[in-house]
mmCIF file of C-alpha atoms in Angstrom:
data_model
loop_
_atom_site.group_PDB
_atom_site.id
_atom_site.type_symbol
_atom_site.label_atom_id
_atom_site.label_comp_id
_atom_site.label_asym_id
_atom_site.label_seq_id
_atom_site.Cartn_x
_atom_site.Cartn_y
_atom_site.Cartn_z
ATOM 1 C CA MET A 1 -13.601 14.679 49.251
ATOM 2 C CA SER A 2 -12.519 11.405 50.747
ATOM 3 C CA PHE A 3 -15.849 9.727 49.955
ATOM 4 C CA LEU A 4 -15.045 9.909 46.260
ATOM 5 C CA ARG A 5 -12.312 7.293 46.609
ATOM 6 C CA PRO A 6 -13.737 3.997 45.310
ATOM 7 C CA ARG A 7 -12.697 1.946 48.347
ATOM 8 C CA ARG A 8 -14.228 4.362 50.769
ATOM 9 C CA LEU A 9 -17.377 4.654 48.677
ATOM 10 C CA TYR A 10 -17.692 0.887 48.645
ATOM 11 C CA PHE A 11 -17.515 0.679 52.432
ATOM 12 C CA MET A 12 -20.063 3.458 52.738
ATOM 13 C CA LEU A 13 -22.503 1.773 50.392
ATOM 14 C CA LYS A 14 -21.920 -1.766 51.629
ATOM 15 C CA PRO A 15 -24.732 -1.918 54.213
ATOM 16 C CA TYR A 16 -27.157 -0.593 51.611
ATOM 17 C CA LEU A 17 -25.948 -2.932 48.879
ATOM 18 C CA LYS A 18 -26.578 -5.799 51.268
ATOM 19 C CA MET A 19 -30.142 -4.572 51.669
ATOM 20 C CA ILE A 20 -30.982 -5.491 48.069
ATOM 21 C CA SER A 21 -32.806 -8.787 48.236
ATOM 22 C CA LYS A 22 -33.527 -11.452 45.666
ATOM 23 C CA TRP A 23 -36.987 -10.043 45.007
ATOM 24 C CA ASP A 24 -35.598 -6.564 44.421
ATOM 25 C CA MET A 25 -33.415 -7.949 41.668
ATOM 26 C CA ILE A 26 -36.320 -9.886 40.162
ATOM 27 C CA ILE A 27 -38.475 -6.750 40.050
ATOM 28 C CA MET A 28 -35.682 -4.651 38.536
ATOM 29 C CA VAL A 29 -34.811 -7.186 35.839
ATOM 30 C CA PHE A 30 -38.489 -7.702 35.020
ATOM 31 C CA LEU A 31 -39.136 -3.976 34.623
ATOM 32 C CA ILE A 32 -36.032 -3.436 32.490
ATOM 33 C CA PHE A 33 -37.134 -6.361 30.345
ATOM 34 C CA ILE A 34 -40.559 -4.776 29.921
ATOM 35 C CA SER A 35 -38.997 -1.473 28.915
ATOM 36 C CA PHE A 36 -37.259 -3.197 25.993
ATOM 37 C CA LEU A 37 -40.520 -4.608 24.633
ATOM 38 C CA PRO A 38 -41.625 -1.532 22.625
ATOM 39 C CA LEU A 39 -38.200 -1.402 20.954
ATOM 40 C CA VAL A 40 -38.399 -5.077 20.003
ATOM 41 C CA ILE A 41 -41.922 -4.705 18.607
ATOM 42 C CA PHE A 42 -40.758 -1.676 16.697
ATOM 43 C CA THR A 43 -37.760 -3.298 15.047
ATOM 44 C CA ILE A 44 -39.861 -6.310 14.072
ATOM 45 C CA SER A 45 -42.509 -4.131 12.475
ATOM 46 C CA GLN A 46 -39.874 -2.011 10.711
ATOM 47 C CA LYS A 47 -38.391 -5.092 9.075
ATOM 48 C CA ASP A 48 -41.419 -5.522 6.837
ATOM 49 C CA VAL A 49 -40.936 -2.113 5.240
ATOM 50 C CA PRO A 50 -39.244 -2.608 1.865
ATOM 51 C CA LYS A 51 -36.093 -0.648 1.120
ATOM 52 C CA ASP A 52 -37.541 1.198 -1.853
ATOM 53 C CA ALA A 53 -40.443 2.614 0.159
ATOM 54 C CA GLU A 54 -40.730 6.359 0.040
ATOM 55 C CA VAL A 55 -39.697 7.998 3.305
ATOM 56 C CA TYR A 56 -41.453 11.181 4.329
ATOM 57 C CA ALA A 57 -41.622 13.428 7.354
ATOM 58 C CA LEU A 58 -45.035 14.276 8.702
ATOM 59 C CA ILE A 59 -45.273 17.486 10.691
ATOM 60 C CA THR A 60 -48.344 17.618 12.893
ATOM 61 C CA VAL A 61 -49.632 20.357 15.148
ATOM 62 C CA ASP A 62 -52.110 19.273 17.813
ATOM 63 C CA ASN A 63 -52.591 15.999 15.901
ATOM 64 C CA GLN A 64 -53.646 17.921 12.766
ATOM 65 C CA GLU A 65 -51.473 17.465 9.708
ATOM 66 C CA TYR A 66 -49.457 20.594 9.044
ATOM 67 C CA LYS A 67 -47.017 19.568 6.355
ATOM 68 C CA LYS A 68 -45.759 16.467 4.643
ATOM 69 C CA ILE A 69 -42.218 16.496 3.312
ATOM 70 C CA THR A 70 -40.730 13.796 1.132
ATOM 71 C CA LEU A 71 -37.260 12.899 2.371
ATOM 72 C CA SER A 72 -36.277 10.201 -0.140
ATOM 73 C CA ASN A 73 -33.872 11.615 -2.710
ATOM 74 C CA HIS A 74 -34.090 15.041 -1.159
ATOM 75 C CA GLN A 75 -31.035 17.167 -1.827
ATOM 76 C CA GLY A 76 -29.858 20.518 -0.602
ATOM 77 C CA THR A 77 -31.140 22.479 2.367
ATOM 78 C CA ASP A 78 -34.643 23.769 2.965
ATOM 79 C CA THR A 79 -36.002 25.537 5.993
ATOM 80 C CA ILE A 80 -39.586 25.762 7.177
ATOM 81 C CA ARG A 81 -40.772 28.213 9.750
ATOM 82 C CA TYR A 82 -43.749 27.210 11.843
ATOM 83 C CA GLU A 83 -45.407 29.905 13.892
ATOM 84 C CA ASN A 84 -48.622 29.786 15.894
ATOM 85 C CA GLU A 85 -50.995 32.573 16.924
ATOM 86 C CA ASP A 86 -49.100 33.254 20.141
ATOM 87 C CA GLY A 87 -45.905 34.046 18.263
ATOM 88 C CA ASP A 88 -44.138 30.849 19.286
ATOM 89 C CA TYR A 89 -42.049 29.410 16.508
ATOM 90 C CA ASN A 90 -39.970 26.432 15.435
ATOM 91 C CA ILE A 91 -37.536 26.577 12.556
ATOM 92 C CA ILE A 92 -37.235 23.214 10.848
ATOM 93 C CA GLU A 93 -34.370 22.387 8.528
ATOM 94 C CA ILE A 94 -34.390 19.623 5.943
ATOM 95 C CA LYS A 95 -30.886 18.784 4.812
ATOM 96 C CA ASP A 96 -30.558 16.009 2.226
ATOM 97 C CA GLU A 97 -32.460 13.080 3.743
ATOM 98 C CA THR A 98 -32.486 14.254 7.348
ATOM 99 C CA ILE A 99 -34.727 16.649 9.225
ATOM 100 C CA ARG A 100 -34.104 18.614 12.394
ATOM 101 C CA VAL A 101 -35.281 21.607 14.391
ATOM 102 C CA ILE A 102 -32.619 24.296 14.430
ATOM 103 C CA GLU A 103 -34.403 26.873 16.522
ATOM 104 C CA ALA A 104 -37.397 26.920 18.845
ATOM 105 C CA SER A 105 -38.893 29.547 21.098
ATOM 106 C CA CYS A 106 -39.821 27.065 23.801
ATOM 107 C CA ARG A 107 -38.245 26.679 27.176
ATOM 108 C CA ASP A 108 -36.931 23.123 27.223
ATOM 109 C CA GLN A 109 -35.373 22.931 23.717
ATOM 110 C CA VAL A 110 -35.760 19.155 23.728
ATOM 111 C CA ASP A 111 -36.422 19.050 19.980
ATOM 112 C CA VAL A 112 -33.347 21.153 19.163
ATOM 113 C CA LEU A 113 -31.080 19.024 21.361
ATOM 114 C CA LYS A 114 -32.272 15.773 19.803
ATOM 115 C CA GLY A 115 -30.554 16.670 16.532
ATOM 116 C CA ALA A 116 -31.301 15.344 13.060
ATOM 117 C CA ILE A 117 -33.493 12.320 12.399
ATOM 118 C CA SER A 118 -33.886 10.298 9.236
ATOM 119 C CA LYS A 119 -34.994 6.717 9.997
ATOM 120 C CA PRO A 120 -38.643 5.613 9.893
ATOM 121 C CA GLY A 121 -40.151 5.618 13.362
ATOM 122 C CA GLU A 122 -37.988 8.417 14.719
ATOM 123 C CA THR A 123 -39.699 11.487 16.086
ATOM 124 C CA LEU A 124 -39.016 15.040 17.140
ATOM 125 C CA LEU A 125 -41.329 16.524 19.710
ATOM 126 C CA CYS A 126 -42.050 20.015 20.897
ATOM 127 C CA LEU A 127 -44.485 19.524 23.753
ATOM 128 C CA PRO A 128 -45.092 23.214 24.535
ATOM 129 C CA HIS A 129 -46.149 23.940 20.931
ATOM 130 C CA LYS A 130 -47.852 20.556 20.400
ATOM 131 C CA LEU A 131 -45.636 20.111 17.375
ATOM 132 C CA ALA A 132 -44.499 16.657 16.330
ATOM 133 C CA ILE A 133 -42.330 15.557 13.423
ATOM 134 C CA GLU A 134 -42.518 11.883 12.565
ATOM 135 C CA ILE A 135 -40.709 9.932 9.915
ATOM 136 C CA LYS A 136 -42.949 7.510 8.083
ATOM 137 C CA THR A 137 -42.930 5.382 4.982
ATOM 138 C CA GLU A 138 -45.373 5.623 2.117
ATOM 139 C CA GLN A 139 -46.629 2.067 1.671
ATOM 140 C CA PRO A 140 -49.750 0.055 2.400
ATOM 141 C CA GLU A 141 -47.669 -1.320 5.325
ATOM 142 C CA ASP A 142 -48.173 1.994 7.023
ATOM 143 C CA THR A 143 -51.632 1.071 8.280
ATOM 144 C CA GLU A 144 -50.486 -2.393 9.239
ATOM 145 C CA GLU A 145 -47.660 -0.954 11.288
ATOM 146 C CA ASP A 146 -50.187 1.020 13.286
ATOM 147 C CA GLU A 147 -52.184 -2.101 13.995
ATOM 148 C CA ILE A 148 -49.186 -3.992 15.295
ATOM 149 C CA ILE A 149 -48.085 -1.287 17.659
ATOM 150 C CA ARG A 150 -51.413 -0.348 19.147
ATOM 151 C CA PRO A 151 -52.187 -2.919 21.807
ATOM 152 C CA SER A 152 -55.888 -2.109 22.116
ATOM 153 C CA MET B 1 -43.943 5.153 74.608
ATOM 154 C CA LEU B 2 -45.242 4.844 71.075
ATOM 155 C CA GLN B 3 -48.201 7.120 70.858
ATOM 156 C CA SER B 4 -50.014 7.368 67.580
ATOM 157 C CA MET B 5 -50.312 10.554 65.583
ATOM 158 C CA THR B 6 -53.099 12.922 66.482
ATOM 159 C CA LYS B 7 -55.335 14.145 63.690
ATOM 160 C CA ASN B 8 -53.709 17.565 63.595
ATOM 161 C CA GLN B 9 -50.231 16.085 63.557
ATOM 162 C CA LYS B 10 -51.216 13.997 60.603
ATOM 163 C CA ILE B 11 -52.600 16.963 58.670
ATOM 164 C CA VAL B 12 -49.434 18.960 59.276
ATOM 165 C CA TYR B 13 -47.285 15.999 58.289
ATOM 166 C CA ILE B 14 -49.193 15.521 55.024
ATOM 167 C CA ALA B 15 -48.912 19.237 54.247
ATOM 168 C CA LEU B 16 -45.180 19.218 54.996
ATOM 169 C CA LEU B 17 -44.529 16.252 52.747
ATOM 170 C CA ALA B 18 -46.567 17.766 49.907
ATOM 171 C CA ALA B 19 -44.782 21.113 50.252
ATOM 172 C CA GLN B 20 -41.385 19.435 50.205
ATOM 173 C CA ALA B 21 -42.361 17.444 47.140
ATOM 174 C CA VAL B 22 -43.422 20.603 45.298
ATOM 175 C CA VAL B 23 -40.196 22.427 46.165
ATOM 176 C CA ILE B 24 -38.019 19.462 45.223
ATOM 177 C CA GLY B 25 -39.913 19.251 41.931
ATOM 178 C CA LEU B 26 -39.308 22.945 41.228
ATOM 179 C CA VAL B 27 -35.607 22.710 42.065
ATOM 180 C CA GLU B 28 -35.292 19.660 39.870
ATOM 181 C CA ARG B 29 -36.925 21.476 36.977
ATOM 182 C CA ALA B 30 -34.245 24.159 37.232
ATOM 183 C CA ILE B 31 -31.410 21.637 36.758
ATOM 184 C CA PRO B 32 -30.687 21.327 33.057
ATOM 185 C CA PHE B 33 -30.283 17.702 32.099
ATOM 186 C CA PRO B 34 -27.102 17.062 30.136
ATOM 187 C CA PHE B 35 -28.152 13.969 28.194
ATOM 188 C CA THR B 36 -29.435 14.736 24.722
ATOM 189 C CA PHE B 37 -30.101 11.123 23.812
ATOM 190 C CA ALA B 38 -33.019 10.849 26.205
ATOM 191 C CA PRO B 39 -35.175 13.952 25.982
ATOM 192 C CA GLY B 40 -37.231 14.569 29.078
ATOM 193 C CA ALA B 41 -35.233 12.221 31.317
ATOM 194 C CA LYS B 42 -35.112 13.439 34.885
ATOM 195 C CA LEU B 43 -33.752 12.368 38.224
ATOM 196 C CA GLY B 44 -37.209 11.998 39.749
ATOM 197 C CA LEU B 45 -36.264 13.414 43.122
ATOM 198 C CA ALA B 46 -39.924 13.966 44.008
ATOM 199 C CA ASN B 47 -40.118 10.195 44.151
ATOM 200 C CA LEU B 48 -38.302 10.413 47.483
ATOM 201 C CA VAL B 49 -41.251 12.141 49.111
ATOM 202 C CA THR B 50 -43.743 9.701 47.608
ATOM 203 C CA LEU B 51 -41.639 6.874 48.988
ATOM 204 C CA LEU B 52 -41.584 8.375 52.477
ATOM 205 C CA ALA B 53 -45.348 8.918 52.307
ATOM 206 C CA ILE B 54 -45.973 5.307 51.312
ATOM 207 C CA TYR B 55 -43.849 4.008 54.174
ATOM 208 C CA THR B 56 -45.152 6.296 56.895
ATOM 209 C CA LEU B 57 -48.796 6.958 56.054
ATOM 210 C CA PRO B 58 -51.878 4.828 55.318
ATOM 211 C CA PHE B 59 -53.094 4.579 51.721
ATOM 212 C CA LYS B 60 -55.625 7.408 51.860
ATOM 213 C CA ASP B 61 -53.161 9.939 53.250
ATOM 214 C CA SER B 62 -50.187 9.017 51.090
ATOM 215 C CA PHE B 63 -52.413 9.320 48.036
ATOM 216 C CA MET B 64 -53.366 12.776 49.257
ATOM 217 C CA VAL B 65 -49.673 13.788 49.288
ATOM 218 C CA VAL B 66 -49.236 12.692 45.667
ATOM 219 C CA ALA B 67 -52.445 14.413 44.554
ATOM 220 C CA ILE B 68 -51.551 17.717 46.238
ATOM 221 C CA ARG B 69 -48.094 17.641 44.697
ATOM 222 C CA LEU B 70 -49.493 17.073 41.214
ATOM 223 C CA ILE B 71 -52.059 19.856 41.451
ATOM 224 C CA LEU B 72 -49.633 22.397 42.919
ATOM 225 C CA ASN B 73 -46.920 21.559 40.404
ATOM 226 C CA THR B 74 -49.382 22.149 37.583
ATOM 227 C CA LEU B 75 -50.509 25.467 39.032
ATOM 228 C CA LEU B 76 -46.871 26.548 39.385
ATOM 229 C CA GLY B 77 -46.067 26.713 35.717
ATOM 230 C CA GLY B 78 -47.487 23.746 33.883
ATOM 231 C CA THR B 79 -49.815 23.277 30.963
ATOM 232 C CA LEU B 80 -52.669 20.840 30.504
ATOM 233 C CA SER B 81 -50.504 18.435 28.549
ATOM 234 C CA THR B 82 -47.706 18.461 31.137
ATOM 235 C CA PHE B 83 -50.351 17.877 33.801
ATOM 236 C CA MET B 84 -51.703 14.850 31.975
ATOM 237 C CA ILE B 85 -48.218 13.443 31.424
ATOM 238 C CA GLY B 86 -47.200 14.042 35.026
ATOM 239 C CA PHE B 87 -50.531 12.697 36.270
ATOM 240 C CA SER B 88 -50.171 9.421 34.434
ATOM 241 C CA GLY B 89 -46.529 9.040 35.481
ATOM 242 C CA ALA B 90 -47.214 9.770 39.132
ATOM 243 C CA LEU B 91 -50.247 7.475 39.323
ATOM 244 C CA PHE B 92 -48.403 4.615 37.638
ATOM 245 C CA SER B 93 -45.444 4.913 39.983
ATOM 246 C CA TYR B 94 -47.585 5.456 43.085
ATOM 247 C CA PHE B 95 -49.801 2.415 42.577
ATOM 248 C CA GLY B 96 -46.863 0.319 41.444
ATOM 249 C CA MET B 97 -44.841 1.173 44.531
ATOM 250 C CA PHE B 98 -47.840 0.706 46.811
ATOM 251 C CA LEU B 99 -48.609 -2.730 45.408
ATOM 252 C CA ILE B 100 -45.004 -3.907 45.479
ATOM 253 C CA LYS B 101 -44.501 -2.661 49.020
ATOM 254 C CA ASN B 102 -47.653 -4.288 50.356
ATOM 255 C CA LEU B 103 -47.461 -7.534 48.408
ATOM 256 C CA GLY B 104 -43.736 -7.961 48.907
ATOM 257 C CA GLY B 105 -43.743 -7.151 52.607
ATOM 258 C CA SER B 106 -40.345 -7.774 54.130
ATOM 259 C CA LYS B 107 -39.062 -9.538 51.019
ATOM 260 C CA VAL B 108 -38.716 -6.249 49.125
ATOM 261 C CA SER B 109 -36.461 -3.480 50.397
ATOM 262 C CA THR B 110 -36.870 0.279 49.986
ATOM 263 C CA ILE B 111 -34.387 0.217 47.117
ATOM 264 C CA GLY B 112 -36.474 -2.267 45.142
ATOM 265 C CA VAL B 113 -39.650 -0.285 45.715
ATOM 266 C CA SER B 114 -38.094 3.014 44.663
ATOM 267 C CA THR B 115 -36.449 1.537 41.564
ATOM 268 C CA ALA B 116 -39.779 0.086 40.480
ATOM 269 C CA GLY B 117 -41.357 3.481 41.134
ATOM 270 C CA GLY B 118 -38.763 5.242 38.994
ATOM 271 C CA ILE B 119 -39.200 2.929 36.023
ATOM 272 C CA LEU B 120 -43.005 2.890 36.289
ATOM 273 C CA HIS B 121 -43.010 6.689 36.378
ATOM 274 C CA ASN B 122 -41.242 6.753 33.019
ATOM 275 C CA ILE B 123 -43.530 4.109 31.563
ATOM 276 C CA GLY B 124 -46.590 6.071 32.677
ATOM 277 C CA GLN B 125 -45.243 9.308 31.233
ATOM 278 C CA LEU B 126 -44.379 7.773 27.886
ATOM 279 C CA VAL B 127 -47.763 6.054 27.651
ATOM 280 C CA ALA B 128 -49.427 9.433 28.212
ATOM 281 C CA VAL B 129 -47.214 11.105 25.578
ATOM 282 C CA SER B 130 -47.996 8.319 23.126
ATOM 283 C CA LEU B 131 -51.733 8.659 23.732
ATOM 284 C CA LEU B 132 -51.611 12.449 23.419
ATOM 285 C CA TYR B 133 -49.781 12.306 20.089
ATOM 286 C CA HIS B 134 -51.427 9.148 18.740
ATOM 287 C CA SER B 135 -48.046 7.658 18.032
ATOM 288 C CA TRP B 136 -46.184 4.900 19.791
ATOM 289 C CA SER B 137 -42.767 5.768 18.421
ATOM 290 C CA PHE B 138 -41.773 7.597 21.620
ATOM 291 C CA MET B 139 -41.737 4.292 23.475
ATOM 292 C CA VAL B 140 -38.379 3.607 21.810
ATOM 293 C CA TYR B 141 -36.716 5.868 24.406
ATOM 294 C CA LEU B 142 -37.911 3.624 27.201
ATOM 295 C CA PRO B 143 -34.796 1.402 27.671
ATOM 296 C CA ILE B 144 -32.430 4.386 28.050
ATOM 297 C CA ILE B 145 -34.748 6.196 30.418
ATOM 298 C CA SER B 146 -35.297 3.005 32.404
ATOM 299 C CA PHE B 147 -31.572 2.545 32.929
ATOM 300 C CA ILE B 148 -31.301 6.083 34.260
ATOM 301 C CA GLY B 149 -34.380 5.316 36.354
ATOM 302 C CA VAL B 150 -32.664 2.301 37.924
ATOM 303 C CA PHE B 151 -29.703 4.388 39.071
ATOM 304 C CA SER B 152 -31.759 7.277 40.371
ATOM 305 C CA GLY B 153 -34.180 4.840 42.003
ATOM 306 C CA PHE B 154 -31.242 3.185 43.727
ATOM 307 C CA ALA B 155 -29.954 6.507 45.051
ATOM 308 C CA ILE B 156 -33.403 7.569 46.190
ATOM 309 C CA GLY B 157 -33.966 4.216 47.893
ATOM 310 C CA ILE B 158 -30.741 4.632 49.875
ATOM 311 C CA CYS B 159 -31.739 8.200 50.719
ATOM 312 C CA ALA B 160 -35.164 7.135 51.994
ATOM 313 C CA THR B 161 -33.715 4.302 54.084
ATOM 314 C CA PHE B 162 -31.208 6.697 55.592
ATOM 315 C CA LEU B 163 -33.896 9.256 56.433
ATOM 316 C CA MET B 164 -36.194 6.668 57.972
ATOM 317 C CA GLU B 165 -33.335 5.332 60.101
ATOM 318 C CA ARG B 166 -31.909 8.621 61.315
ATOM 319 C CA ILE B 167 -34.896 10.928 61.757
ATOM 320 C CA GLN B 168 -36.687 9.871 64.895
ATOM 321 C CA LEU B 169 -40.123 11.104 63.867
ATOM 322 C CA LEU B 170 -40.027 9.314 60.538
ATOM 323 C CA ARG B 171 -38.857 6.140 62.264
ATOM 324 C CA GLN B 172 -41.722 6.372 64.699
ATOM 325 C CA PHE B 173 -44.306 6.930 61.955
ATOM 326 C CA LYS B 174 -42.927 3.995 60.035
ATOM 327 C CA MET B 175 -43.135 1.696 63.069
ATOM 328 C CA GLU B 176 -46.703 2.815 63.684
ATOM 329 C CA GLN B 177 -47.632 2.094 60.093
ATOM 330 C CA MET B 178 -46.026 -1.348 60.289
ATOM 331 C CA THR B 179 -47.807 -2.326 63.506
ATOM 332 C CA LYS B 180 -51.122 -1.107 62.076
ATOM 333 C CA GLN B 181 -50.653 -3.282 59.011
ATOM 334 C CA LYS B 182 -49.776 -6.289 61.130
ATOM 335 C CA GLU B 183 -52.960 -5.807 63.134
ATOM 336 C CA LEU B 184 -54.959 -5.652 59.925
ATOM 337 C CA LYS B 185 -53.442 -8.864 58.656
ATOM 338 C CA SER B 186 -53.953 -10.860 61.852
#
C-alpha cells in the first residue's frame, strides 16, 4: 500500500492539484458560503425567542399534526409508539427535556442514529414513514419565525 | 481520423452511461454511511457518470442520461418522496454543472465542475425535503453536507479527468464535443 504514504500520495495528486484554477476556487468558496446562509438566518431568528418561552415537540405525519408534547419542565421518561396502517412503527422516547426515536421499522434508521434533540429548530425525520418531529417554541414569535425563513 | 459518432453508437453510449449510473447508485445505496451527524449524506458517485455525460455528449443526450437514471432508480426500490428528492437534487446539480462548464469554458476544470455539482445536489435535495415537510429547519445540515460534498466532488473530478485522459473512446467523444462547441461559437 505504498500510495498511502503522504509523500507518495502528494506526488500522485500533484498534477491534479495543479489543475484547480482560480475560478474553481471562487466557485467552491461561493457555494460553501451559500450553504452557511440558512444556518445564519436560523440563528438570527432564534435569537428573538425569549428564554422563558415554552418549548414543545410537534410530531407530524404526512404534514398532519399527530401529537404535541411539551418539553419544558418535563421530567422522567415517557415513550410513545406510532404505528401506521402498514404495520410500520417508530418508538419515540421523551426523557426529561429531550426527545429521540429509539426504534424504527424503516430501512435507513436515520432518525434513530441522529440521537436526542432538545433545542428549538432541531428536527428528527423518518422519510419512509413521513414522520417528522420538530422542536418549536410556544410564542407569537412562532409565526414570525416562519415568515423570516420562507423566502417566497 | 476523427470520425463522429453514428446514431446507433450514440444510442448505445447513452444506454451504457445510464446503466452504469443506475448500478453505481445501487452499489452506493448498499454502503452504510458512518456519519451520524449528517443524516442522508452520501458520496454521490453517480455524479461521475453525469459528469462524463456532460463532457462527452450534447445537452439533449446528456439530459437523457440523467433522466433515465432517475426513473430507473425510482423503479428499483424508491418511493414517490425519494423520487421527488432525488429529482430535485439531480436537476439542480445537472443544470448547475452544465451552466458552469459552458460559461466557464477553459477557465473551469473538471474538479471545479464536479464540486459545484456535488454541493448543488445537496442543496436541491434539502430544498425538496424542506418543501415536502413545510419546514426549513433541515437546511441547517447544509454546511456539513457541503463540506463532504467538496471532498467527494474533488475525488470524482479527479476520477473523471483520469477516465477522459486514459480511455480512448471517451477522449475522442470529448474532443468531438469540444470541436462542435467551437464551431457553434464561431
